[in-house]
Tab-separated table of C-alpha atoms and ligand atoms in Angstrom:
chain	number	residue	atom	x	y	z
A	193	UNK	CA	-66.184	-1.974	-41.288
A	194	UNK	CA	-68.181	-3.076	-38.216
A	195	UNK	CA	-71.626	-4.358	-38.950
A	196	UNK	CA	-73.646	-1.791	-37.585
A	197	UNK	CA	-76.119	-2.462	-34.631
A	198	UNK	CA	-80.405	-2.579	-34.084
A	199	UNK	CA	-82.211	-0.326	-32.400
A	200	UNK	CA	-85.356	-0.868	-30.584
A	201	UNK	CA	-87.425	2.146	-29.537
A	202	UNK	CA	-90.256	0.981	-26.716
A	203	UNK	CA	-88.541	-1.781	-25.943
A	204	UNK	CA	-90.264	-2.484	-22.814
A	205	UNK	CA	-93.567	-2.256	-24.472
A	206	UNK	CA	-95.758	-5.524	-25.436
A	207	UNK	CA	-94.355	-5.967	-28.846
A	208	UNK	CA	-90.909	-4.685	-28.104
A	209	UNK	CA	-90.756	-6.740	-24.632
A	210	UNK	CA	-90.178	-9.685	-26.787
A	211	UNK	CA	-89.133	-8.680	-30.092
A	212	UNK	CA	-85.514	-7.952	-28.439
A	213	UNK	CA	-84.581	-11.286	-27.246
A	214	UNK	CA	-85.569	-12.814	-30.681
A	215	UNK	CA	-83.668	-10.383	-32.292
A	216	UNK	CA	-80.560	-10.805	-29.719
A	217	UNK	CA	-80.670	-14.443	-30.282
A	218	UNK	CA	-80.486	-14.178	-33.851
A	219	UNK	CA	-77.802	-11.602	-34.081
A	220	UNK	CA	-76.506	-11.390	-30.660
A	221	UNK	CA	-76.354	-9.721	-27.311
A	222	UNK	CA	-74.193	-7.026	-28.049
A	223	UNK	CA	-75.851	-6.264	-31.526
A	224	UNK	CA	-79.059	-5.183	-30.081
A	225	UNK	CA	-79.945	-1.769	-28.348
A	226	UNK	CA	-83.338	-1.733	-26.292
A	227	UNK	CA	-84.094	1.780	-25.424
A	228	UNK	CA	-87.554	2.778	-24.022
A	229	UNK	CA	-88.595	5.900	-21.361
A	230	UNK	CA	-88.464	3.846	-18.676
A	231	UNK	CA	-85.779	2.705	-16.654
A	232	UNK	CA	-83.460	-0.262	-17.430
A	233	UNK	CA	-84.367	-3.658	-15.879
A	234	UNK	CA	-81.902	-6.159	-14.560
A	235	UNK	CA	-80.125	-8.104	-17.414
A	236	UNK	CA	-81.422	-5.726	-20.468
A	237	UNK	CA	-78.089	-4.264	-21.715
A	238	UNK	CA	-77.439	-2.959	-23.847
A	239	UNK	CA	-79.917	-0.614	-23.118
A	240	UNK	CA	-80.444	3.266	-23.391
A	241	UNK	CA	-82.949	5.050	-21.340
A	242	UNK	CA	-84.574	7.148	-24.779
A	243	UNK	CA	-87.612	9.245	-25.203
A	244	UNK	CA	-88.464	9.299	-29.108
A	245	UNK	CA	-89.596	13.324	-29.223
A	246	UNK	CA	-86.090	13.978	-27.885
A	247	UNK	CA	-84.690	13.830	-31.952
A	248	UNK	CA	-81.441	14.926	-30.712
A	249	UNK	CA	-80.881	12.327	-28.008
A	250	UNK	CA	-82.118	9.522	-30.628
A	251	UNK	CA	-79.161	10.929	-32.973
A	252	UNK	CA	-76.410	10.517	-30.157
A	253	UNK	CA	-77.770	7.029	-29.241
A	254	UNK	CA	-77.641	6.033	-33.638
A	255	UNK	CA	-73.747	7.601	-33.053
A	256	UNK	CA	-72.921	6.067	-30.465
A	257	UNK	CA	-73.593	2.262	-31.058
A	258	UNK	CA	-73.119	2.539	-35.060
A	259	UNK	CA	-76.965	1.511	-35.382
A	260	UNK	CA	-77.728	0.321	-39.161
A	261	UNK	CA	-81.270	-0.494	-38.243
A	262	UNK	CA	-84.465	0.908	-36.004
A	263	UNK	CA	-87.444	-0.838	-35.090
A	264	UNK	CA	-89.770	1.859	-33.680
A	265	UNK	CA	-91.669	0.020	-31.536
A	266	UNK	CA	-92.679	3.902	-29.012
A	267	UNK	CA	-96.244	4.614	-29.584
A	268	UNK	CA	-99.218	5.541	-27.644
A	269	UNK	CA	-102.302	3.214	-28.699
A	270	UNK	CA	-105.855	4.106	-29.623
A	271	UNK	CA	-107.386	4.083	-26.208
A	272	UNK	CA	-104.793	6.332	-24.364
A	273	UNK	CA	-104.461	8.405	-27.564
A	274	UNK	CA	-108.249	9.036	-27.087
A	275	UNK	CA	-107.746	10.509	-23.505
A	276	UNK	CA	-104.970	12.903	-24.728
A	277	UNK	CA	-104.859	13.277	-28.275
A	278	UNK	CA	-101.907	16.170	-28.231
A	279	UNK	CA	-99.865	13.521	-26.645
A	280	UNK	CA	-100.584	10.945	-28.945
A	281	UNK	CA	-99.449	13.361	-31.740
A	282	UNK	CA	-96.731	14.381	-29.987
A	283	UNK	CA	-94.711	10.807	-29.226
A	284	UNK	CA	-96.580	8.804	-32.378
A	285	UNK	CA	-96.271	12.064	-35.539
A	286	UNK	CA	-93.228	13.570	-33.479
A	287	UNK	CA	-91.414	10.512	-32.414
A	288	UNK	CA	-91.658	8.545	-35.975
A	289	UNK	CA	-90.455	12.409	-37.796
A	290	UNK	CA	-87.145	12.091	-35.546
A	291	UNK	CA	-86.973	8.909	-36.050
A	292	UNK	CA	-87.125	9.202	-40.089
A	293	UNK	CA	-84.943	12.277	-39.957
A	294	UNK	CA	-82.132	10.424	-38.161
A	295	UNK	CA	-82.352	7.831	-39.833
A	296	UNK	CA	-82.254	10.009	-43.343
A	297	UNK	CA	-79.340	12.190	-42.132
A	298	UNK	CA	-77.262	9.387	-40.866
A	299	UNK	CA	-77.674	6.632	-43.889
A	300	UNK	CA	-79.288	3.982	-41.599
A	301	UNK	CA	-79.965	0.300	-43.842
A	302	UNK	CA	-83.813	-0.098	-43.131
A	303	UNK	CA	-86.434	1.124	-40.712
A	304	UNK	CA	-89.436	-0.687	-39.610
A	305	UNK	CA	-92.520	1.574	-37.956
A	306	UNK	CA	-95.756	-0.264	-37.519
A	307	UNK	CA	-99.049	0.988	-38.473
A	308	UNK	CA	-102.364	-0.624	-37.354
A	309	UNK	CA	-105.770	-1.333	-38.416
A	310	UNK	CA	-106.516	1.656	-36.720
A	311	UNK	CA	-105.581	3.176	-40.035
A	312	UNK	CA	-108.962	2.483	-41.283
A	313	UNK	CA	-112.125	3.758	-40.608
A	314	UNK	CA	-115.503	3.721	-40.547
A	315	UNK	CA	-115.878	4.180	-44.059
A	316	UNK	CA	-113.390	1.514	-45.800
A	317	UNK	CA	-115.039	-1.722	-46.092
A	318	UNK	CA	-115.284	-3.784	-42.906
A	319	UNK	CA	-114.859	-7.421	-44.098
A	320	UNK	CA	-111.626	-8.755	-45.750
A	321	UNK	CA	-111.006	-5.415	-45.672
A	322	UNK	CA	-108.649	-4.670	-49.121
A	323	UNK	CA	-104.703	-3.858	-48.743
A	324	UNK	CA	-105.619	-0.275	-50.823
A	325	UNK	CA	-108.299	1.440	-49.765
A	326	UNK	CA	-110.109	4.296	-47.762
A	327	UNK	CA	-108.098	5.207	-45.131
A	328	UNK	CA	-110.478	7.905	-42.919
A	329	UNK	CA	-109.671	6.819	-39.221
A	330	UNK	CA	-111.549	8.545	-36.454
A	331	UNK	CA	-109.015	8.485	-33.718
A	332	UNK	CA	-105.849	10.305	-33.298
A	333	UNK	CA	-103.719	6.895	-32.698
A	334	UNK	CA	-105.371	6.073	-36.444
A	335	UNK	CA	-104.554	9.590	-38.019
A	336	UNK	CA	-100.448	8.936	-36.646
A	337	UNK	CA	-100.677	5.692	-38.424
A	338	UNK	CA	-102.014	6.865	-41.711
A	339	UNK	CA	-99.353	9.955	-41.212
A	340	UNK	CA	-97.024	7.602	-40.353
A	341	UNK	CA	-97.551	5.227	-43.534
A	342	UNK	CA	-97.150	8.167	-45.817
A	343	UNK	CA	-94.523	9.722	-44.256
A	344	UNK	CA	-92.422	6.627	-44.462
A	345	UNK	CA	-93.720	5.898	-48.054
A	346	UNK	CA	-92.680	9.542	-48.579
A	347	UNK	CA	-89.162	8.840	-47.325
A	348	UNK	CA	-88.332	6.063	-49.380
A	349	UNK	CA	-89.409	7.170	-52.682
A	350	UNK	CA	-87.806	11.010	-51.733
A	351	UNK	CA	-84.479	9.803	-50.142
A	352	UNK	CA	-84.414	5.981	-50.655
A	353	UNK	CA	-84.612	5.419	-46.840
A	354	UNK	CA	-86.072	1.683	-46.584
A	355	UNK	CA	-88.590	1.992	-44.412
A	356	UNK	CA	-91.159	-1.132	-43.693
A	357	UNK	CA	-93.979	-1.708	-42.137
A	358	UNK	CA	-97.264	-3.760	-41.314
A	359	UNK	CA	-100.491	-2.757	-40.213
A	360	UNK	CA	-100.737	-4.656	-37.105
A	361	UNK	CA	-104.024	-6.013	-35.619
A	362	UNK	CA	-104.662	-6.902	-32.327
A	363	UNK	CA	-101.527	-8.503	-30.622
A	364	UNK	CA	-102.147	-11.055	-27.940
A	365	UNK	CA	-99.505	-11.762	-25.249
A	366	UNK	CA	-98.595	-13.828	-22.538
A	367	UNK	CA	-95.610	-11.824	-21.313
A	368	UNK	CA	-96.125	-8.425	-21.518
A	369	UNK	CA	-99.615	-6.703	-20.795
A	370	UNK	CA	-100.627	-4.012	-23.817
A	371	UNK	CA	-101.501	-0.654	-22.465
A	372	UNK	CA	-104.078	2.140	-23.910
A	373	UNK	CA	-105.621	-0.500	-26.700
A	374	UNK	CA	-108.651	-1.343	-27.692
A	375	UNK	CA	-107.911	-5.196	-28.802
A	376	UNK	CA	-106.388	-5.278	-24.748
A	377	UNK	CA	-109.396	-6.927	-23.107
A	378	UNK	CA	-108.580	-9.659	-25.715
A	379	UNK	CA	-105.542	-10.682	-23.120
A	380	UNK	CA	-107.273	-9.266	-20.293
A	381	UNK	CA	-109.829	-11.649	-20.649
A	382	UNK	CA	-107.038	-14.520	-20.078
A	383	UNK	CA	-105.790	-12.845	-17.076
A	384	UNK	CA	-108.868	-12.881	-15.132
A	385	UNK	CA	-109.926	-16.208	-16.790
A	386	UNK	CA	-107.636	-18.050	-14.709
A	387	UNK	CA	-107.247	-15.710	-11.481
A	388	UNK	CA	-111.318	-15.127	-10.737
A	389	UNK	CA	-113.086	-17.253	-13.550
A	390	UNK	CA	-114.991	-14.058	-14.773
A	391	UNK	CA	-114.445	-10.941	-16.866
A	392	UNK	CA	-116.604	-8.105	-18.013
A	393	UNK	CA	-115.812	-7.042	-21.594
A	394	UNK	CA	-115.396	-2.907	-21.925
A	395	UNK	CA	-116.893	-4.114	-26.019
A	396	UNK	CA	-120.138	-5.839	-26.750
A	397	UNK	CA	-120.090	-9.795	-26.990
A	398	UNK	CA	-120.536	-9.054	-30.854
A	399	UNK	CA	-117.537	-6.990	-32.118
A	400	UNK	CA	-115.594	-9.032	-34.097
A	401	UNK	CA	-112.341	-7.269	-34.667
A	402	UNK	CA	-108.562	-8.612	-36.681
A	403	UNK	CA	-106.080	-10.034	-33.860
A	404	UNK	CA	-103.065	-11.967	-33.953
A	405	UNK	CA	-100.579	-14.191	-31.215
A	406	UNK	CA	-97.374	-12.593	-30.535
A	407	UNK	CA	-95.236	-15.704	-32.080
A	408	UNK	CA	-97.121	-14.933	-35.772
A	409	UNK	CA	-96.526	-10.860	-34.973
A	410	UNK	CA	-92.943	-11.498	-34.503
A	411	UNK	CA	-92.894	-13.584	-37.833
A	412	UNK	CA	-94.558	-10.978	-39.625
A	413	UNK	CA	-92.316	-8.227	-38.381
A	414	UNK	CA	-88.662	-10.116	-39.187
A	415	UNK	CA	-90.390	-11.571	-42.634
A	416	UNK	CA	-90.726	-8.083	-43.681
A	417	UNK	CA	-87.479	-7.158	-42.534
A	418	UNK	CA	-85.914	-9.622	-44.659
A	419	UNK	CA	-87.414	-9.649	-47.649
A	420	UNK	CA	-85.598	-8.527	-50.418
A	421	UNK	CA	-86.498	-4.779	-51.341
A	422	UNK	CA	-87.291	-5.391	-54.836
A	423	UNK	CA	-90.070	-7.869	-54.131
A	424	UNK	CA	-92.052	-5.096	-52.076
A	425	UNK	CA	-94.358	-2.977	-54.325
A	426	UNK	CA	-95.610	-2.019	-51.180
A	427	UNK	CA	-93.627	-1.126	-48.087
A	428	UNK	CA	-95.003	0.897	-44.982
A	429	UNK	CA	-98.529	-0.721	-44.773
A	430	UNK	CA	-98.839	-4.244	-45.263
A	431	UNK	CA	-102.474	-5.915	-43.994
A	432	UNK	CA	-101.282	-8.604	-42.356
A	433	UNK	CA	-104.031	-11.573	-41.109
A	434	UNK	CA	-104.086	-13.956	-38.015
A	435	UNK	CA	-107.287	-14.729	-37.068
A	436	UNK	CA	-110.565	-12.642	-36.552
A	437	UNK	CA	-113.294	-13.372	-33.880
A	438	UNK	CA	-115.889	-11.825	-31.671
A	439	UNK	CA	-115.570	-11.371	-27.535
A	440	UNK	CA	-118.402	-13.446	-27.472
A	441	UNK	CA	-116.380	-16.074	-29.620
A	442	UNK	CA	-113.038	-15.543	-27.540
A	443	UNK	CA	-114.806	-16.034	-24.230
A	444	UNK	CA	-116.368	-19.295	-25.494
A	445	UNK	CA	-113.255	-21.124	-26.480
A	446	UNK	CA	-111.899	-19.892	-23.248
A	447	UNK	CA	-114.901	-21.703	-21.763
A	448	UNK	CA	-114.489	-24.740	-23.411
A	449	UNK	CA	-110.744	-24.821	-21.168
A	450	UNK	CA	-112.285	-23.247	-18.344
A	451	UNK	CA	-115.833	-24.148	-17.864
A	452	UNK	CA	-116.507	-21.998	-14.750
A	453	UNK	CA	-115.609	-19.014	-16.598
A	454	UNK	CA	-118.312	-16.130	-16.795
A	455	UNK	CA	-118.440	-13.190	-19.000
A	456	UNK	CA	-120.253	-9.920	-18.600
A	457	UNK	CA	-120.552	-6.726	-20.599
A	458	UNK	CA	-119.805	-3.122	-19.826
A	459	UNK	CA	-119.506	-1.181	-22.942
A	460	UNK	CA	-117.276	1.837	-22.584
A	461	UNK	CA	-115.870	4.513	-25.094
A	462	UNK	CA	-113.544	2.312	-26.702
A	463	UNK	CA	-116.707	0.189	-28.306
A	464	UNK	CA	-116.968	3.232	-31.125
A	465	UNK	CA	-113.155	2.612	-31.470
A	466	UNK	CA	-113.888	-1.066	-32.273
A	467	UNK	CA	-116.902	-0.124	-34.550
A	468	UNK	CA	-114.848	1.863	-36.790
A	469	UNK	CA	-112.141	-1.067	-37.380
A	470	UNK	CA	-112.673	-3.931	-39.815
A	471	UNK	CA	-113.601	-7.052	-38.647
A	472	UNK	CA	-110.976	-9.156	-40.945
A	473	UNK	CA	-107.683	-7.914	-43.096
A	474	UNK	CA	-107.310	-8.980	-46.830
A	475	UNK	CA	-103.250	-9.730	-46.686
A	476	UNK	CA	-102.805	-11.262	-49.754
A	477	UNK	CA	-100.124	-8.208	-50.591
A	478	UNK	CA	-98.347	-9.550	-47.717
A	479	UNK	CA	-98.824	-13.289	-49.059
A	480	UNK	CA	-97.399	-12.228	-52.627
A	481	UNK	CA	-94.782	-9.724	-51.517
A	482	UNK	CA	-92.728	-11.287	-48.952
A	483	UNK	CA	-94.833	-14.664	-48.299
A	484	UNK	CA	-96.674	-14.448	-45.583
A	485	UNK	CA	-98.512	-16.772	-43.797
A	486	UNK	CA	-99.436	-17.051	-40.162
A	487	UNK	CA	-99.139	-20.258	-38.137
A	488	UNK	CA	-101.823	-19.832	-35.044
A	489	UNK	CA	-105.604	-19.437	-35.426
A	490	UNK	CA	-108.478	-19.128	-32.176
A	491	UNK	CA	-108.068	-22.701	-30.607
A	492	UNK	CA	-104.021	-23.367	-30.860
A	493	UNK	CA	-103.667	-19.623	-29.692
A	494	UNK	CA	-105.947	-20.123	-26.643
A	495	UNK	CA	-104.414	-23.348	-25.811
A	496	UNK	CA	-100.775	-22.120	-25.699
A	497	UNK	CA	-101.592	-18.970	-23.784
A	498	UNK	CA	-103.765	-20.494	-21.303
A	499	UNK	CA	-100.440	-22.702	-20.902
A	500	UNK	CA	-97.890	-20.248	-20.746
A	501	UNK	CA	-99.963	-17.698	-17.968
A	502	UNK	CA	-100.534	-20.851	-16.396
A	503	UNK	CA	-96.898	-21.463	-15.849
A	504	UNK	CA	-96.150	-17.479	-15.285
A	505	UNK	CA	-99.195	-16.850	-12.434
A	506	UNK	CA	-98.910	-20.374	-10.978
A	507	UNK	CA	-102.374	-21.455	-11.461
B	766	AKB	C1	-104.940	-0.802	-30.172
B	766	AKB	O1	-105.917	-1.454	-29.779
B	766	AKB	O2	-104.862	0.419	-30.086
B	766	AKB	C2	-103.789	-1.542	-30.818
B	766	AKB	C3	-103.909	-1.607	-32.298
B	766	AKB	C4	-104.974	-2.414	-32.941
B	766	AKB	O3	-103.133	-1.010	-32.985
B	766	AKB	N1	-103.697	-2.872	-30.282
């Protein structure tokens, strides 16, 4: 029998935007579907134009290209969930349930579907904040997550689908922007660092919030895809650590490269978003379970992506 094929759902989003060329390097062009709502660029093939609530389009696209494996990258993030919360529902409870179903009905290998520390709240404990523990989110992007965990926990021990998944911090990027996050103004801030030397901060220079550089995210996410199933006592919601700092703390190693750079403060509605996350992740489930460690902390992460938007604005 043919190996069967990946799926990517969101493939044009921050995460996803890179995820598929690791992936097709590893296990080939023609082994990797991106799919996404919006349109096909130049050079992504193959490629299927897919909206996650549409369950019975996402079962024609698993037919048609013998998919074994989905990473379900489509979500809607905290910020933008915020500003329409029956959205957010919609493509992050109602896009993961199709996804889950599909994948049940058709006898797909594994499934990964991210949660987030947005999973948490403001009551779990805020530092080194355990792998078990209150999970009370205030924001609809949060609630999906927690459904989302227990759903795909659910799955797995009801149908023994393999589903995976980590709770992912803040992701910072050099090649594709976030949209709708809170943790955003953390590559923002790089953006405007290097185009107009100044940047006001929609969080106060205090918040100290869990992040992580895209090279470490796509580490986590494959390391978890590969690990072998009976070393996971856990499965959908892995804390997973990179680094932790403060705006206040980003902006001055940025200053250290850039010592024109100015910072300002503007406080907005995400800052009660940001005050209701932990400020740093105890992974050491991760660590145990399918050996995780990450490779970048503050300095080596600012250095390379100060390099790399160098080289992509021309500055
Ligand atoms: C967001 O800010 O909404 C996301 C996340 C932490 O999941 N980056």
């Amino acid at each position: 029998m043919k190996r069967r094929k990946i799926l990517v759902t969101g493939a044009k989003g921050q995460i996803g935007s890179e995820l598929v060329p690791l992936l097709r390097e590893k296990y080939g062009e023609e082994s990797v579907i991106s799919s996404d709502i919006k349109p096909r660029e130049e050079g992504d093939a193959p490629y299927e134009l897919l909206d996650v609530t549409d369950g019975k389009k996402l079962a024609e696209v698993v037919d048609k290209h013998n998919i074994g494996i989905v990473y379900h990258m489509a979500a809607i993030l905290s910020a933008a969930g915020e500003k329409n919360p029956q959205l957010a529902w919609k493509v992050n409870v109602g896009g993961l349930y199709n996804v889950l179903e599909v994948a049940r009905e058709k006898g797909l290998e594994r499934v990964f579907i991210p949660s987030s520390i947005a999973a948490f709240g403001p009551e779990t404990p805020r530092v080194n904040t355990p792998q078990d523990t209150v999970l009370k989110p205030r924001t609809i992007y949060g609630v999906s997550k927690v459904v989302g965990e227990r759903l795909g926990e659910y799955y797995f021990w009801k149908y023994g689908l393999d589903v995976r998944g980590v709770r992912y911090p803040g992701i910072i990027s050099s090649k594709t922007l976030p949209g709708g996050g809170t943790t955003d103004y953390a590559v923002e801030i790089f953006y405007e660092a290097l185009k107009h030397r100044k940047y006001t901060a929609f969080l106060k220079p205090e918040t100290r919030l869990p992040m992580m550089y895209m090279p470490d995210c796509l580490k986590a996410t494959l390391m978890l895809m590969e690990a072998p199933l009976d070393n996971l006592k856990h499965h959908t919601d892995f804390n997973v650590a990179g680094m932790s700092f403060s705006v206040e703390e980003l902006a001055m190693e940025i200053k250290k490269r850039i010592p024109d750079f100015e910072i300002t403060y503007e406080p907005d509605y995400r800052q009660a978003i940001a005050d209701s996350w932990p400020e740093s992740v105890d992974d050491s489930a991760a660590r145990e379970e399918w050996g995780w460690s990450p490779d970048y902390d503050l300095p080596s992460m600012v250095d390379d992506m100060l390099e790399k938007l160098r080289k992509k604005l021309g500055v």
